[in-house]
Tab-separated table of C-alpha atoms in Angstrom:
chain	number	residue	atom	x	y	z
L	1	MET	CA	-22.766	73.147	8.281
L	2	LYS	CA	-22.378	71.515	11.684
L	3	LEU	CA	-19.293	69.544	12.519
L	4	SER	CA	-18.142	67.410	15.353
L	5	LEU	CA	-14.389	67.653	15.813
L	6	LYS	CA	-12.001	65.398	17.676
L	7	ILE	CA	-8.755	67.275	18.194
L	8	TRP	CA	-5.458	66.262	19.780
L	9	ARG	CA	-4.719	68.439	22.812
L	10	GLN	CA	-1.345	68.272	24.506
L	11	GLU	CA	-0.122	70.834	27.043
L	12	SER	CA	3.581	70.572	26.361
L	13	PHE	CA	6.361	68.474	24.868
L	14	ASP	CA	6.456	65.916	27.679
L	15	ALA	CA	2.781	66.048	28.699
L	16	LYS	CA	0.407	63.258	27.841
L	17	GLY	CA	-2.050	64.243	25.121
L	18	SER	CA	-5.526	63.035	24.241
L	19	MET	CA	-8.305	63.539	21.707
L	20	ILE	CA	-10.883	66.113	22.872
L	21	SER	CA	-14.322	66.502	21.255
L	22	TYR	CA	-15.703	69.854	20.097
L	23	GLN	CA	-18.939	70.863	18.403
L	24	LEU	CA	-18.794	73.604	15.782
L	25	ASP	CA	-21.842	75.138	14.105
L	26	LYS	CA	-22.038	77.813	11.413
L	27	VAL	CA	-19.164	76.471	9.364
L	28	SER	CA	-19.315	77.715	5.788
L	29	SER	CA	-18.304	75.368	2.982
L	30	ASP	CA	-16.225	78.231	1.518
L	31	MET	CA	-13.965	78.346	4.564
L	32	SER	CA	-10.508	76.882	4.366
L	33	PHE	CA	-9.700	74.213	6.921
L	34	LEU	CA	-7.563	76.639	8.911
L	35	GLU	CA	-10.338	79.259	8.906
L	36	MET	CA	-12.591	76.604	10.387
L	37	LEU	CA	-10.004	76.129	13.181
L	38	ASP	CA	-9.844	79.946	13.592
L	39	LEU	CA	-13.621	79.936	14.098
L	40	LEU	CA	-13.311	77.252	16.758
L	41	ASN	CA	-10.483	79.170	18.462
L	42	GLU	CA	-12.637	82.326	18.513
L	43	GLU	CA	-15.310	80.394	20.381
L	44	LEU	CA	-12.699	79.028	22.797
L	45	VAL	CA	-11.366	82.538	23.469
L	46	GLN	CA	-14.901	83.765	24.199
L	47	LYS	CA	-15.330	80.889	26.637
L	48	GLY	CA	-11.988	81.758	28.231
L	49	GLU	CA	-10.332	78.477	27.265
L	50	ARG	CA	-6.847	77.988	25.847
L	51	VAL	CA	-6.873	78.090	22.044
L	52	ILE	CA	-5.848	75.143	19.893
L	53	GLU	CA	-2.335	75.818	18.650
L	54	PHE	CA	-1.446	74.920	15.088
L	55	ASP	CA	1.262	75.962	12.630
L	56	HIS	CA	0.450	78.162	9.659
L	57	ASP	CA	2.018	81.016	7.772
L	58	CYS	CA	1.267	81.949	4.166
L	59	ARG	CA	-2.080	80.166	3.806
L	60	GLU	CA	-1.336	80.024	0.076
L	61	GLY	CA	-0.002	76.478	-0.064
L	62	ILE	CA	3.639	77.398	-0.629
L	63	CYS	CA	5.343	77.858	2.745
L	64	GLY	CA	5.130	74.377	4.223
L	65	GLN	CA	4.252	75.570	7.718
L	66	CYS	CA	0.790	74.080	8.049
L	67	GLY	CA	0.439	70.355	8.150
L	68	ILE	CA	-1.861	68.233	10.239
L	69	MET	CA	-3.349	64.792	10.071
L	70	ILE	CA	-7.003	65.131	9.056
L	71	ASN	CA	-9.175	62.021	9.251
L	72	GLY	CA	-6.052	59.858	9.322
L	73	ARG	CA	-4.412	61.372	6.236
L	74	ALA	CA	-1.649	63.947	5.972
L	75	HIS	CA	-3.138	67.305	4.891
L	76	GLY	CA	-6.577	65.679	4.699
L	77	PRO	CA	-8.553	63.715	2.130
L	78	LEU	CA	-7.271	65.421	-1.038
L	79	SER	CA	-4.042	64.269	-2.690
L	80	ASN	CA	-1.230	66.788	-3.282
L	81	THR	CA	-2.821	69.576	-1.232
L	82	THR	CA	-1.642	71.510	1.827
L	83	THR	CA	-3.916	71.831	4.851
L	84	CYS	CA	-4.491	75.541	4.166
L	85	GLN	CA	-5.644	74.812	0.616
L	86	LEU	CA	-8.165	72.235	1.820
L	87	HIS	CA	-11.639	73.713	2.025
L	88	MET	CA	-14.671	72.738	4.051
L	89	ARG	CA	-16.534	71.843	0.836
L	90	SER	CA	-14.540	68.593	1.008
L	91	PHE	CA	-16.644	67.685	4.070
L	92	LYS	CA	-20.343	67.129	4.640
L	93	ASP	CA	-22.741	68.577	7.199
L	94	GLY	CA	-22.690	66.442	10.335
L	95	ASP	CA	-19.252	64.946	9.646
L	96	THR	CA	-16.902	63.938	12.434
L	97	ILE	CA	-13.355	65.106	11.708
L	98	TYR	CA	-10.297	63.737	13.500
L	99	ILE	CA	-7.461	66.271	13.718
L	100	GLU	CA	-4.011	65.228	14.923
L	101	PRO	CA	-0.459	66.473	14.608
L	102	PHE	CA	2.034	64.807	12.253
L	103	ARG	CA	3.605	62.034	14.299
L	104	ALA	CA	7.178	60.738	14.205
L	105	GLU	CA	9.865	60.255	16.816
L	106	ALA	CA	11.962	62.877	14.999
L	107	PHE	CA	9.051	65.384	15.074
L	108	PRO	CA	8.283	65.944	18.775
L	109	ILE	CA	4.949	67.621	19.526
L	110	ILE	CA	5.421	71.114	20.986
L	111	ARG	CA	1.787	71.735	21.815
L	112	ASP	CA	-1.545	70.513	20.422
L	113	LEU	CA	-1.059	70.342	16.626
L	114	LYS	CA	2.317	72.096	16.572
L	115	ILE	CA	5.381	69.952	15.937
L	116	ASP	CA	9.116	70.590	15.981
L	117	ARG	CA	10.613	69.985	12.523
L	118	LYS	CA	14.163	70.945	13.495
L	119	ALA	CA	15.321	67.530	12.277
L	120	PHE	CA	14.728	68.749	8.690
L	121	ASP	CA	16.911	71.814	9.351
L	122	HIS	CA	19.694	69.550	10.598
L	123	ILE	CA	19.523	67.511	7.382
L	124	ILE	CA	19.830	70.716	5.327
L	125	GLN	CA	22.708	71.900	7.509
L	126	ALA	CA	24.495	68.614	6.807
L	127	GLY	CA	24.819	69.444	3.105
L	128	GLY	CA	21.754	71.008	1.515
L	129	TYR	CA	23.712	73.972	0.139
L	130	ILE	CA	26.623	74.822	-2.169
L	131	SER	CA	29.874	76.290	-0.870
L	132	THR	CA	30.348	79.529	-2.730
L	133	SER	CA	31.698	83.005	-2.197
L	134	THR	CA	28.867	85.441	-1.802
L	135	GLY	CA	28.803	88.853	-3.422
L	136	GLN	CA	27.292	90.228	-6.574
L	137	PRO	CA	25.163	87.784	-8.578
L	138	PRO	CA	27.347	86.263	-11.327
L	139	GLU	CA	26.599	86.776	-15.015
L	140	ALA	CA	23.640	84.454	-15.715
L	141	ASN	CA	25.045	82.967	-18.922
L	142	SER	CA	28.503	82.144	-17.608
L	143	ILE	CA	27.405	78.643	-16.618
L	144	LEU	CA	25.083	77.063	-19.158
L	145	ILE	CA	22.342	74.757	-17.910
L	146	SER	CA	19.984	72.949	-20.261
L	147	HIS	CA	16.317	73.790	-19.990
L	148	ASP	CA	15.365	70.190	-19.126
L	149	ASN	CA	17.835	70.137	-16.251
L	150	THR	CA	16.623	73.450	-14.884
L	151	GLU	CA	13.057	72.204	-14.934
L	152	ALA	CA	13.948	68.860	-13.331
L	153	ALA	CA	15.979	70.592	-10.620
L	154	PHE	CA	13.129	73.001	-9.998
L	155	ASP	CA	10.637	70.129	-9.713
L	156	ALA	CA	12.769	68.784	-6.847
L	157	ALA	CA	13.360	72.228	-5.341
L	158	ALA	CA	9.587	72.690	-5.100
L	159	CYS	CA	9.615	70.688	-1.839
L	160	ILE	CA	8.315	72.972	0.922
L	161	GLY	CA	9.511	70.759	3.791
L	162	CYS	CA	6.105	70.373	5.425
L	163	GLY	CA	6.829	66.863	6.683
L	164	ALA	CA	3.750	65.162	5.223
L	165	CYS	CA	6.017	62.498	3.697
L	166	VAL	CA	7.339	61.568	7.143
L	167	ALA	CA	3.881	61.691	8.709
L	168	THR	CA	2.325	59.415	6.127
L	169	CYS	CA	5.208	56.943	5.896
L	170	LYS	CA	4.701	53.731	7.863
L	171	ASN	CA	8.424	53.856	8.671
L	172	SER	CA	8.518	57.617	9.375
L	173	SER	CA	11.197	57.909	6.725
L	174	ALA	CA	12.413	61.295	5.519
L	175	ALA	CA	13.642	59.841	2.228
L	176	LEU	CA	11.387	61.976	0.010
L	177	PHE	CA	12.395	65.257	1.665
L	178	THR	CA	16.114	64.450	1.717
L	179	SER	CA	16.122	63.079	-1.821
L	180	ALA	CA	14.377	66.181	-3.184
L	181	LYS	CA	17.148	68.364	-1.768
L	182	ILE	CA	19.854	66.022	-3.057
L	183	THR	CA	18.383	65.799	-6.577
L	184	HIS	CA	17.820	69.541	-6.775
L	185	LEU	CA	21.521	70.226	-6.208
L	186	ALA	CA	22.927	67.158	-7.991
L	187	LEU	CA	21.258	68.199	-11.258
L	188	LEU	CA	22.862	71.636	-11.379
L	189	PRO	CA	26.521	72.264	-12.290
L	190	GLN	CA	27.067	74.341	-9.146
L	191	GLY	CA	25.836	71.471	-6.979
L	192	LYS	CA	27.578	68.630	-8.804
L	193	LEU	CA	30.994	69.547	-7.376
L	194	GLU	CA	30.074	68.528	-3.826
L	195	ALA	CA	27.457	65.912	-4.754
L	196	ALA	CA	29.293	62.872	-3.353
L	197	GLN	CA	30.076	64.324	0.058
L	198	ARG	CA	26.650	65.961	0.251
L	199	VAL	CA	24.625	62.799	-0.296
L	200	ILE	CA	26.612	60.853	2.288
L	201	ASN	CA	26.395	63.612	4.894
L	202	MET	CA	22.681	64.223	4.382
L	203	VAL	CA	21.727	60.539	4.386
L	204	ASP	CA	23.821	59.958	7.522
L	205	GLN	CA	22.175	62.957	9.188
L	206	MET	CA	18.740	61.594	8.245
L	207	ASP	CA	19.598	58.375	10.121
L	208	THR	CA	21.046	60.298	13.071
L	209	GLU	CA	17.834	62.287	13.446
L	210	GLY	CA	15.965	59.030	13.977
L	211	PHE	CA	13.967	58.763	10.748
L	212	GLY	CA	13.148	55.259	9.525
L	213	HIS	CA	14.187	53.445	6.347
L	214	CYS	CA	12.372	53.876	3.036
L	215	SER	CA	10.578	50.712	1.954
L	216	ASN	CA	9.169	52.188	-1.259
L	217	THR	CA	5.450	52.080	-0.458
L	218	GLU	CA	5.179	55.374	-2.406
L	219	ALA	CA	2.564	56.797	-0.032
L	220	CYS	CA	4.664	59.972	0.369
L	221	GLU	CA	4.252	60.968	-3.282
L	222	VAL	CA	0.463	60.718	-2.971
L	223	GLU	CA	0.300	62.960	0.103
L	224	CYS	CA	3.039	65.418	-0.890
L	225	PRO	CA	1.447	68.864	-1.490
L	226	GLN	CA	4.078	69.592	-4.149
L	227	ASP	CA	3.774	66.202	-5.856
L	228	ILE	CA	7.499	65.506	-5.375
L	229	ALA	CA	8.159	62.258	-7.276
L	230	VAL	CA	9.403	59.127	-5.492
L	231	LEU	CA	11.919	58.730	-8.305
L	232	HIS	CA	13.984	61.346	-6.465
L	233	ILE	CA	14.461	58.676	-3.783
L	234	ALA	CA	15.802	56.343	-6.460
L	235	ARG	CA	18.171	59.089	-7.623
L	236	MET	CA	19.302	59.679	-4.032
L	237	ASN	CA	20.073	55.959	-3.748
L	238	TYR	CA	21.952	56.132	-7.057
L	239	GLU	CA	23.965	59.151	-5.907
L	240	TYR	CA	24.610	57.476	-2.554
L	241	ASN	CA	25.789	54.186	-4.060
L	242	LYS	CA	27.937	56.063	-6.580
L	243	ALA	CA	29.440	58.177	-3.802
L	244	LEU	CA	30.261	55.101	-1.714
L	245	VAL	CA	32.126	53.561	-4.654
L	246	PHE	CA	33.927	56.612	-6.058
L	247	LYS	CA	34.408	58.862	-3.054
L	248	PRO	CA	38.147	59.531	-2.554
R	1	MET	CA	17.830	43.863	1.414
R	2	SER	CA	18.140	44.486	-2.319
R	3	GLY	CA	21.309	42.434	-2.867
R	4	THR	CA	20.157	39.338	-0.994
R	5	GLY	CA	16.618	39.786	-2.334
R	6	LEU	CA	17.714	39.897	-5.961
R	7	PHE	CA	19.959	36.860	-5.472
R	8	LEU	CA	16.954	34.984	-4.051
R	9	CYS	CA	14.935	36.148	-7.083
R	10	PHE	CA	17.623	34.730	-9.352
R	11	PHE	CA	17.636	31.475	-7.393
R	12	LEU	CA	13.873	31.118	-7.857
R	13	ILE	CA	14.345	31.116	-11.651
R	14	ILE	CA	16.824	28.225	-11.469
R	15	HIS	CA	14.616	26.419	-8.940
R	16	LEU	CA	11.586	26.787	-11.221
R	17	LEU	CA	13.459	25.604	-14.324
R	18	GLY	CA	14.724	22.501	-12.490
R	19	ASN	CA	11.307	21.700	-11.091
R	20	LEU	CA	9.664	21.911	-14.536
R	21	GLN	CA	10.827	18.288	-14.850
R	22	LEU	CA	7.933	17.370	-12.537
R	23	PHE	CA	5.592	18.051	-15.465
R	24	LEU	CA	7.068	15.149	-17.517
R	25	PRO	CA	5.196	11.822	-17.757
R	26	PRO	CA	5.584	10.087	-14.322
R	27	GLU	CA	8.238	7.463	-15.163
R	28	GLN	CA	10.383	9.868	-17.166
R	29	ALA	CA	9.889	12.551	-14.510
R	30	ARG	CA	11.119	10.182	-11.774
R	31	GLU	CA	14.314	9.363	-13.627
R	32	GLN	CA	14.999	12.944	-14.757
R	33	PHE	CA	14.170	14.571	-11.432
R	34	ASN	CA	16.256	12.154	-9.360
R	35	TRP	CA	19.167	12.449	-11.777
R	36	TYR	CA	18.927	16.254	-11.592
R	37	SER	CA	18.835	16.212	-7.765
R	38	HIS	CA	21.872	13.941	-7.747
R	39	LEU	CA	23.662	16.224	-10.203
R	40	LEU	CA	23.062	19.267	-7.992
R	41	SER	CA	24.115	17.621	-4.742
R	42	GLY	CA	27.436	16.447	-6.149
R	43	ASN	CA	28.522	19.668	-7.837
R	44	ILE	CA	31.094	21.934	-6.132
R	45	ILE	CA	29.792	25.082	-7.918
R	46	ILE	CA	26.234	24.308	-6.882
R	47	LYS	CA	27.501	23.653	-3.358
R	48	THR	CA	29.101	27.126	-3.242
R	49	VAL	CA	25.935	28.716	-4.629
R	50	SER	CA	23.869	26.853	-2.038
R	51	TYR	CA	25.938	28.399	0.762
R	52	VAL	CA	25.362	31.853	-0.766
R	53	LEU	CA	21.670	30.925	-0.793
R	54	TYR	CA	21.604	29.991	2.925
R	55	ILE	CA	23.491	33.176	3.805
R	56	SER	CA	21.111	35.239	1.647
R	57	ILE	CA	18.020	33.818	3.342
R	58	ILE	CA	19.449	34.342	6.827
R	59	GLY	CA	20.916	37.765	5.974
R	60	HIS	CA	17.672	38.943	4.340
R	61	THR	CA	15.710	37.862	7.428
R	62	ILE	CA	18.053	39.307	10.045
R	63	TYR	CA	18.441	42.646	8.240
R	64	ALA	CA	14.654	42.825	7.853
R	65	LEU	CA	14.284	42.366	11.615
R	66	ILE	CA	16.878	45.082	12.333
R	67	ILE	CA	15.191	47.562	9.948
R	68	THR	CA	11.733	46.751	11.306
R	69	ARG	CA	12.957	47.526	14.828
R	70	LYS	CA	14.514	50.803	13.693
R	71	ASN	CA	11.358	51.787	11.834
R	72	ALA	CA	9.174	50.979	14.822
R	73	ALA	CA	11.414	53.224	16.926
R	74	ALA	CA	11.122	56.009	14.316
R	75	ASN	CA	7.325	56.015	14.597
R	76	GLY	CA	6.182	58.393	17.292
R	77	THR	CA	2.995	57.947	19.274
R	78	LYS	CA	0.271	56.120	17.374
R	79	TYR	CA	-2.380	57.997	15.419
R	80	ALA	CA	-5.782	57.896	17.096
R	81	TYR	CA	-7.384	57.677	13.663
R	82	ASP	CA	-5.246	56.213	10.897
R	83	LYS	CA	-6.213	56.118	7.224
R	84	ARG	CA	-2.701	56.360	5.814
R	85	GLY	CA	-3.217	53.013	4.113
R	86	THR	CA	-5.311	54.641	1.382
R	87	ALA	CA	-2.144	56.133	-0.115
R	88	SER	CA	-0.342	52.849	-0.877
R	89	VAL	CA	-1.017	49.225	-1.804
R	90	TRP	CA	-1.468	46.734	1.061
R	91	TYR	CA	1.313	44.356	0.103
R	92	SER	CA	3.920	47.130	0.023
R	93	ARG	CA	3.120	47.869	3.668
R	94	ASN	CA	3.085	44.230	4.781
R	95	MET	CA	6.378	42.873	3.487
R	96	GLY	CA	7.277	41.745	7.014
R	97	LEU	CA	4.061	39.767	7.429
R	98	LEU	CA	4.414	38.207	3.966
R	99	GLY	CA	8.062	37.472	4.748
R	100	THR	CA	7.092	35.713	7.976
R	101	ILE	CA	4.636	33.481	6.112
R	102	ILE	CA	7.383	32.692	3.580
R	103	PHE	CA	9.850	31.963	6.397
R	104	ILE	CA	7.494	29.512	8.114
R	105	PHE	CA	6.834	27.900	4.749
R	106	LEU	CA	10.582	27.587	4.133
R	107	ILE	CA	11.013	25.700	7.411
R	108	ILE	CA	8.365	23.175	6.275
R	109	HIS	CA	9.831	23.086	2.774
R	110	PHE	CA	13.405	22.501	3.973
R	111	LYS	CA	12.369	19.928	6.556
R	112	ASP	CA	10.304	17.834	4.133
R	113	PHE	CA	12.591	17.840	1.091
R	114	TRP	CA	16.019	19.346	1.718
R	115	TYR	CA	16.597	17.648	5.090
R	116	GLN	CA	15.164	14.334	3.879
R	117	TYR	CA	17.415	14.348	0.842
R	118	LYS	CA	20.600	15.434	2.584
R	119	PHE	CA	20.441	13.716	5.947
R	120	THR	CA	18.290	10.579	5.646
R	121	ASP	CA	18.683	7.325	3.751
R	122	LEU	CA	16.143	7.440	0.965
R	123	PRO	CA	15.276	4.415	-1.174
R	124	LEU	CA	17.095	4.414	-4.526
R	125	ASP	CA	15.510	4.452	-7.977
R	126	ALA	CA	16.384	2.132	-10.900
R	127	LYS	CA	19.466	4.240	-11.786
R	128	GLY	CA	20.763	4.150	-8.201
R	129	HIS	CA	19.860	7.800	-7.415
R	130	LYS	CA	18.040	8.780	-4.251
R	131	ASP	CA	14.312	8.715	-5.048
R	132	LEU	CA	13.330	12.313	-4.170
R	133	TYR	CA	10.590	12.180	-6.806
R	134	THR	CA	8.539	9.720	-4.730
R	135	ILE	CA	8.930	11.882	-1.618
R	136	VAL	CA	7.739	14.949	-3.527
R	137	THR	CA	4.783	13.300	-5.258
R	138	LYS	CA	3.696	11.555	-2.028
R	139	ALA	CA	3.713	14.875	-0.190
R	140	TYR	CA	1.516	16.514	-2.833
R	141	GLN	CA	-0.979	13.686	-2.635
R	142	GLN	CA	-2.321	15.276	0.557
R	143	LEU	CA	-4.815	18.057	-0.140
R	144	TRP	CA	-3.961	20.096	2.983
R	145	TYR	CA	-0.299	20.052	2.038
R	146	VAL	CA	-1.136	21.362	-1.443
R	147	LEU	CA	-3.229	24.121	0.143
R	148	VAL	CA	-0.363	25.155	2.459
R	149	TYR	CA	1.861	25.467	-0.607
R	150	GLU	CA	-0.659	27.503	-2.577
R	151	VAL	CA	-1.180	29.975	0.282
R	152	ALA	CA	2.562	30.319	0.883
R	153	LEU	CA	3.185	30.848	-2.833
R	154	LEU	CA	0.525	33.565	-2.968
R	155	ALA	CA	2.330	35.304	-0.096
R	156	LEU	CA	5.605	34.918	-1.990
R	157	GLY	CA	3.952	36.358	-5.087
R	158	PHE	CA	2.925	39.594	-3.377
R	159	HIS	CA	6.329	39.741	-1.658
R	160	LEU	CA	8.040	39.524	-5.060
R	161	LEU	CA	5.674	42.011	-6.653
R	162	HIS	CA	6.813	44.716	-4.270
R	163	GLY	CA	10.294	43.361	-3.576
R	164	PHE	CA	11.531	43.180	-7.155
R	165	PHE	CA	10.854	46.812	-8.026
R	166	SER	CA	11.739	48.016	-4.537
R	167	ALA	CA	15.186	46.422	-4.916
R	168	ALA	CA	15.697	48.305	-8.175
R	169	ARG	CA	14.783	51.539	-6.377
R	170	THR	CA	17.264	50.872	-3.598
R	171	LEU	CA	19.982	50.224	-6.142
R	172	GLY	CA	19.159	53.555	-7.758
R	173	VAL	CA	17.206	52.955	-10.974
R	174	PHE	CA	15.757	56.463	-11.362
R	175	HIS	CA	15.370	56.990	-15.101
R	176	PRO	CA	11.602	56.979	-15.837
R	177	LYS	CA	12.027	54.756	-18.897
R	178	TYR	CA	13.915	52.030	-17.050
R	179	VAL	CA	11.650	52.392	-14.024
R	180	ARG	CA	8.740	51.440	-16.306
R	181	TRP	CA	10.719	48.491	-17.668
R	182	VAL	CA	11.553	47.286	-14.166
R	183	LYS	CA	7.913	47.533	-13.108
R	184	THR	CA	6.748	45.501	-16.129
R	185	LEU	CA	9.596	43.028	-15.695
R	186	GLY	CA	8.642	42.652	-12.020
R	187	TRP	CA	5.066	41.753	-12.951
R	188	VAL	CA	6.110	39.300	-15.679
R	189	TYR	CA	8.749	37.731	-13.422
R	190	THR	CA	6.325	37.355	-10.506
R	191	LEU	CA	3.536	35.888	-12.634
R	192	VAL	CA	5.812	33.349	-14.349
R	193	ILE	CA	7.513	32.253	-11.123
R	194	ILE	CA	4.392	32.059	-8.975
R	195	LEU	CA	2.028	30.508	-11.518
R	196	GLY	CA	4.780	28.014	-12.406
R	197	PHE	CA	5.329	26.977	-8.802
R	198	MET	CA	1.613	27.004	-7.954
R	199	ALA	CA	0.872	24.652	-10.837
R	200	MET	CA	3.268	21.960	-9.550
R	201	PRO	CA	1.495	20.732	-6.397
R	202	ILE	CA	-1.872	20.943	-8.197
R	203	PHE	CA	-0.538	19.005	-11.206
R	204	VAL	CA	0.937	16.272	-9.018
R	205	TYR	CA	-2.214	16.111	-6.878
R	206	LEU	CA	-4.506	15.786	-9.910
R	207	ASN	CA	-2.133	13.220	-11.460
R	208	GLY	CA	-2.421	11.172	-8.264
R	209	LEU	CA	-6.222	11.214	-8.438
R	210	SER	CA	-6.442	9.766	-11.936
């Protein structure tokens, strides 16, 4: 199939970017979206031009590295799919595809489609862990956890931190990401001990990084590749309100 | 937003119940409605609640403006091609716009009824109460005025539809069972309040025609 592509090109962090048009022939419908970009980059290399830079790693939909805005939607037209798991069969011959980086003040563009998601790391550093002595793994049955709780915690832990929630949110809020981390730990006995301090630190850090407020449009859940539920945001609010009241 | 919003939701219930008196036969409605208005204006508890109401409206508006500014700052450069709207309902994304329509409506609403009642000398009815009923029914005799109310109430309806459940989220209702209840309650609440209020100007207008 033949495609006409409009791709965001930006030299560096502080350079001004713009949408540049490309024509690409010989695209197979079996290609993944990233393979289609590889094909375009191969042509650019042969022409001696600078390649289009984009993030990717596992290409299996589990690492959270890839993530671009495709035709105005995070990770493209399919719901709950990463960019690497989107295939060209979702497009038609002769289509025009707009490709842009995820945009938010807290996610500065490094180059082309590559963005800096350090803000997420800072939120994790603010409390997305448990304080414990390391060493040999403890005996697995010494702390009992119900099956339902394990599953619920794992549902939250499935967040891969790709940033699609921020990119798709009209307020550029990181509430879904932060709440997934908070729920994951708050549900487990090891995480409960520091739950109050954790939620306050992480929510404060989220504000410090310059993310917006959540206004519950629920768009993030639709675009999230891991289908992280918006109810985690409600639980984060619950934990936060509880912490404000009962924190010593 | 959730605290002030839910108080305003609660106020709307009381406001609707009081205004149901407009549906009585005209002469009885006049007496009842004027007596009720008099009762409210003289009561110290109602007076306290009314101050909470003014503060809630102003607080809700100012905090909305602050958050909107912060959110605008959190957005990076604009998308060249933006289809993010397909992932959510339109009214959830336009609470600010709906709120602005409601705010403009409130200015008209306060000026025409609240200000008139509180700060001007109105003619008295047979029982010696200020005749607010005549002011209200006269206003709704004009078709354009009825239309302004209907449009504003529609805006309020969509604002409530998102606002009610969004407030519950902010307060931390996360259990799936209660989340479903809140969503249903939000729909029922919005429909009752909005259809109730929307019927009033139309009822009075049609009554005036016959």
